[in-house]
Amino acid sequence: MATHAMQVPAQLTISPRLAKNIRRNVKERVIELILMLAALTAVATTFAIVGVLLYESIGFFKNVSIVEFFTDTEWTPLFEDAHYGILPLVSGTLTTSAIALAVAVPIGTVAAIFLSEFASHNTRETIKPILELLVGVPTVVFGYFALFFVTPILQSIYPDLPSFNMLSAGIVMGIMIIPYIASLSEDAMRAVPMSMREGSYAMGATRFQTAIKVVTPAAVSGIVAAYILAISRAVGETMVVAIAAGQQPNLSFNPLESAATITAFIVQVAMGDLPHGSIGYQSIFAAGLVLMMMTLAFNIIGHWIRKKYREHY
């Protein structure tokens, strides 16, 4: 029987360059996995929050009619004669937010136009950080600023103005969210290509005309995004309205009156000793669900506007 010599394959060797590429690919895969886990953590947190709101709200609506919740004009869940109409809290939230936007939108937009188109480099680098310092001020400080500084000034104009009112709270909220609008809008305007400005100047337009009729429309998607962020910030503000606007639910859109907002009520109940699982305790989750839906609606509207007017370069 013929014998066959066994052939032993030569040992495979990997070149240093190939080994380096393999190590680099492994590192990239690990980094991608970490980034994906970070993104999934944010998504999972969002779903967890929504799940908690829905779970507790379902328990609330088993005892309270949805029709009553959205039509009753009284909100007294902590009283013996309990009423669960969310409209007073919604009216307070919308009124203070509208006042805040009336203050922040024009001032923030004008500030963004100035910083982007008219301010020198040194001026911009000085004013913008100072403006953004407002973001770092605790909201409770803004609340007492509204109560002890802005309200007395307004009372000198409106002598019958109560100590707790939606006007002073809304004004201070507007001051508080100016940096959001000014900074994001200025970034959007700075992203507009210089060629568009030069083309406008070549057509004989002034600097002001270029800023208003060329740069601002071109950056409208970014500006709208800043507005939506400011709206969400105003609707979700807690301490300013809890301190300066009052905590008595009142179905009124008159800014000269006191009222409670959704967030102020949540703070009020969260500081109490209501037993877990009671209707009063579950009411804060129903109110939080309404607040979340309001914020979601504003974000959907903003996304639609950005998509419709997105600049094409």
XYZ file of C-alpha atoms in Angstrom:
313
model
C 0.000 0.000 0.000
C 1.415 3.292 -1.049
C 2.123 5.738 1.626
C 1.350 9.360 1.195
C 3.475 11.968 2.825
C 1.409 14.178 5.076
C 1.664 17.765 4.096
C 1.658 20.144 7.066
C 0.341 23.579 6.062
C 2.605 26.399 6.850
C 1.563 28.495 9.873
C -0.543 31.431 8.864
C 0.993 34.759 9.712
C -0.709 38.157 9.900
C 1.171 41.179 8.788
C 1.547 44.030 11.294
C -0.470 46.309 9.021
C -3.379 43.850 8.845
C -3.274 43.334 12.624
C -3.400 47.086 13.126
C -6.440 47.359 10.838
C -8.185 44.545 12.735
C -7.560 46.260 16.081
C -8.822 49.540 14.675
C -11.994 47.900 13.351
C -12.616 46.256 16.716
C -12.209 49.598 18.488
C -14.595 51.251 16.043
C -17.173 48.515 16.597
C -16.893 48.948 20.363
C -17.291 52.716 20.063
C -20.312 52.279 17.773
C -21.844 49.885 20.300
C -21.310 52.365 23.137
C -22.874 55.187 21.111
C -25.817 52.997 20.168
C -26.360 52.044 23.812
C -26.264 55.727 24.773
C -28.885 56.530 22.121
C -31.043 53.579 23.183
C -30.779 54.708 26.806
C -32.294 58.073 25.900
C -35.047 56.382 23.894
C -35.719 53.850 26.658
C -35.921 56.646 29.237
C -38.475 58.474 27.110
C -40.598 55.356 26.706
C -40.323 54.665 30.434
C -41.587 58.146 31.276
C -44.482 57.800 28.855
C -45.251 54.354 30.251
C -45.382 55.611 33.836
C -47.639 58.526 32.846
C -49.988 56.253 30.935
C -50.102 53.575 33.655
C -50.936 56.010 36.445
C -53.309 58.016 34.236
C -55.291 54.895 33.363
C -55.886 54.364 37.068
C -56.998 57.972 37.379
C -59.425 57.778 34.461
C -61.003 54.650 35.920
C -62.410 56.917 38.623
C -62.781 60.175 36.703
C -64.600 60.589 33.415
C -62.487 61.834 30.520
C -65.380 64.102 29.529
C -65.397 65.644 32.996
C -61.621 65.964 32.895
C -61.669 68.056 29.713
C -64.917 69.995 30.250
C -65.226 70.750 33.964
C -64.163 74.303 34.806
C -63.030 73.546 38.361
C -59.859 71.797 39.498
C -60.034 70.898 43.195
C -58.703 67.337 43.513
C -57.436 67.956 47.053
C -60.760 69.253 48.409
C -63.532 67.218 49.972
C -65.815 68.302 47.121
C -63.343 67.218 44.455
C -63.532 68.432 40.866
C -61.185 67.256 38.148
C -61.440 69.758 35.310
C -58.035 70.387 33.763
C -59.118 73.568 31.942
C -58.080 76.001 34.739
C -54.554 74.597 34.742
C -54.388 74.629 30.930
C -55.518 78.259 30.799
C -52.864 79.296 33.308
C -50.183 77.396 31.416
C -51.149 78.859 28.037
C -51.485 82.413 29.385
C -48.090 82.525 31.088
C -46.463 80.841 28.084
C -48.060 83.321 25.667
C -46.781 86.260 27.737
C -43.320 84.706 27.865
C -43.243 84.257 24.097
C -44.520 87.810 23.542
C -41.475 89.000 25.471
C -38.853 86.511 24.291
C -39.602 86.144 20.574
C -39.143 89.782 19.471
C -36.249 90.513 21.833
C -34.484 87.227 21.112
C -34.937 87.561 17.348
C -33.690 91.162 17.280
C -30.722 90.171 19.441
C -29.923 87.302 17.059
C -30.080 89.583 14.007
C -27.796 92.104 15.716
C -25.262 89.506 16.814
C -25.239 87.791 13.426
C -25.285 90.724 11.011
C -24.280 93.933 12.755
C -22.094 93.221 15.794
C -18.327 93.132 15.447
C -16.433 89.988 16.340
C -15.327 91.352 19.720
C -18.822 92.584 20.532
C -20.353 89.228 19.614
C -17.807 87.278 21.652
C -18.557 89.524 24.647
C -22.358 89.775 24.502
C -23.221 86.188 23.605
C -21.553 84.528 26.625
C -23.131 87.126 28.921
C -26.525 86.473 27.358
C -26.111 82.743 27.767
C -25.297 83.191 31.459
C -29.040 83.620 31.999
C -29.445 79.914 31.213
C -27.317 79.043 34.239
C -29.359 81.068 36.728
C -31.562 78.763 38.864
C -35.239 79.128 38.036
C -36.128 79.606 41.692
C -34.068 82.814 41.602
C -36.129 83.992 38.621
C -39.270 83.176 40.588
C -38.351 85.397 43.519
C -37.092 88.053 41.105
C -40.584 88.098 39.585
C -42.293 88.177 42.983
C -40.186 90.809 44.743
C -38.926 92.981 41.859
C -41.137 92.760 38.783
C -44.470 92.538 40.612
C -43.914 95.747 42.672
C -43.026 97.602 39.466
C -46.206 96.340 37.794
C -48.238 97.244 40.883
C -47.087 100.836 40.499
C -48.737 100.741 37.061
C -51.722 98.556 38.020
C -52.481 99.338 41.690
C -55.066 96.543 41.926
C -52.637 93.911 40.696
C -52.439 91.025 43.203
C -49.094 89.880 44.559
C -49.455 86.634 42.650
C -50.269 87.179 38.994
C -49.604 85.643 35.627
C -48.217 88.840 34.083
C -45.054 89.103 36.173
C -44.461 85.360 35.945
C -44.849 85.451 32.151
C -42.533 88.440 31.753
C -39.773 86.833 33.795
C -40.231 83.533 31.962
C -39.790 85.486 28.730
C -36.552 87.012 30.025
C -35.425 83.556 31.044
C -35.890 82.000 27.587
C -34.425 84.891 25.569
C -31.000 83.167 25.421
C -32.530 80.060 23.833
C -34.036 82.070 20.978
C -31.135 84.490 20.567
C -28.378 81.865 20.596
C -30.027 79.264 18.361
C -31.371 81.860 15.917
C -27.976 83.523 15.687
C -26.353 80.170 14.935
C -28.924 79.549 12.186
C -28.282 82.969 10.651
C -24.523 82.540 10.797
C -24.930 79.280 8.867
C -26.428 81.132 5.880
C -23.770 81.182 3.103
C -21.937 84.467 2.662
C -22.626 84.236 -1.075
C -26.289 85.054 -0.418
C -25.315 88.201 1.443
C -22.848 89.216 -1.250
C -25.480 88.663 -3.936
C -27.897 90.886 -2.021
C -25.272 93.617 -1.645
C -24.487 93.373 -5.365
C -28.163 94.044 -6.108
C -27.951 97.268 -4.128
C -29.595 96.107 -0.877
C -28.509 97.681 2.376
C -27.176 95.712 5.315
C -30.506 95.961 7.109
C -32.474 94.890 4.040
C -30.143 91.936 3.554
C -30.554 90.866 7.188
C -34.354 91.092 7.108
C -35.205 89.968 3.566
C -32.404 87.525 2.757
C -30.695 86.109 5.838
C -33.742 85.752 8.083
C -35.920 83.925 5.507
C -32.999 81.653 4.629
C -32.539 80.719 8.291
C -36.243 80.370 9.046
C -36.088 76.650 9.811
C -33.453 77.172 12.497
C -35.293 80.181 13.879
C -38.540 78.207 14.088
C -36.664 75.428 15.885
C -35.505 78.014 18.430
C -39.088 79.213 18.881
C -40.353 75.673 19.442
C -37.639 75.003 22.011
C -38.593 78.238 23.761
C -42.276 77.252 23.748
C -41.471 73.866 25.240
C -39.293 75.559 27.871
C -42.044 78.005 28.760
C -44.796 75.387 28.926
C -42.685 73.173 31.160
C -41.434 75.899 33.495
C -42.171 75.135 37.137
C -40.626 77.306 39.831
C -41.278 80.741 38.320
C -45.016 80.135 37.960
C -45.232 78.252 41.256
C -43.708 81.218 43.116
C -44.980 84.249 41.186
C -48.265 83.221 39.520
C -49.898 81.555 42.513
C -51.187 78.057 43.132
C -54.922 78.644 43.007
C -56.490 77.124 39.843
C -58.463 79.803 38.048
C -60.049 79.501 34.620
C -59.002 82.864 33.251
C -56.870 84.232 30.450
C -56.516 87.621 32.159
C -52.798 88.064 32.927
C -53.611 90.458 35.768
C -55.111 87.617 37.802
C -53.470 84.826 39.722
C -53.689 81.266 38.472
C -52.031 77.898 38.752
C -50.320 76.070 35.927
C -49.987 72.351 35.339
C -46.411 72.289 36.597
C -47.278 74.386 39.672
C -49.999 71.898 40.622
C -47.598 68.977 40.218
C -45.156 70.709 42.568
C -47.936 71.443 45.053
C -49.084 67.820 45.208
C -45.569 66.387 45.135
C -44.757 68.346 48.311
C -47.783 66.929 50.157
C -48.457 63.676 51.956
C -51.011 62.099 49.652
C -50.988 58.311 49.809
C -49.689 56.462 46.800
C -52.469 55.230 44.553
C -55.075 57.767 45.674
C -56.995 59.768 43.081
C -55.297 62.977 44.208
C -51.908 61.347 43.747
C -52.833 59.957 40.337
C -54.119 63.359 39.226
C -50.560 64.667 38.885
C -49.857 61.970 36.304
C -53.008 62.862 34.346
C -51.931 66.512 34.430
C -48.407 65.517 33.394
C -49.808 63.519 30.490
C -51.709 66.587 29.287
C -48.538 68.669 29.588
C -46.599 66.102 27.585
C -49.255 66.070 24.860
C -49.165 69.877 24.664
C -45.387 69.855 24.303
C -45.579 67.066 21.720
C -48.143 69.038 19.716
C -45.894 72.111 19.660
C -42.931 70.008 18.547
C -44.944 68.363 15.763
C -46.066 71.780 14.528
C -42.483 73.011 14.646
C -41.230 69.969 12.760
C -43.862 70.529 10.076
C -42.905 74.193 9.724
C -39.186 73.388 9.547
C -39.827 70.732 6.943
C -41.965 73.089 4.878
C -39.587 76.022 4.951
C -36.249 74.197 5.158
C -33.661 76.076 3.179
C -32.121 74.336 0.150
C -28.573 75.215 -0.783
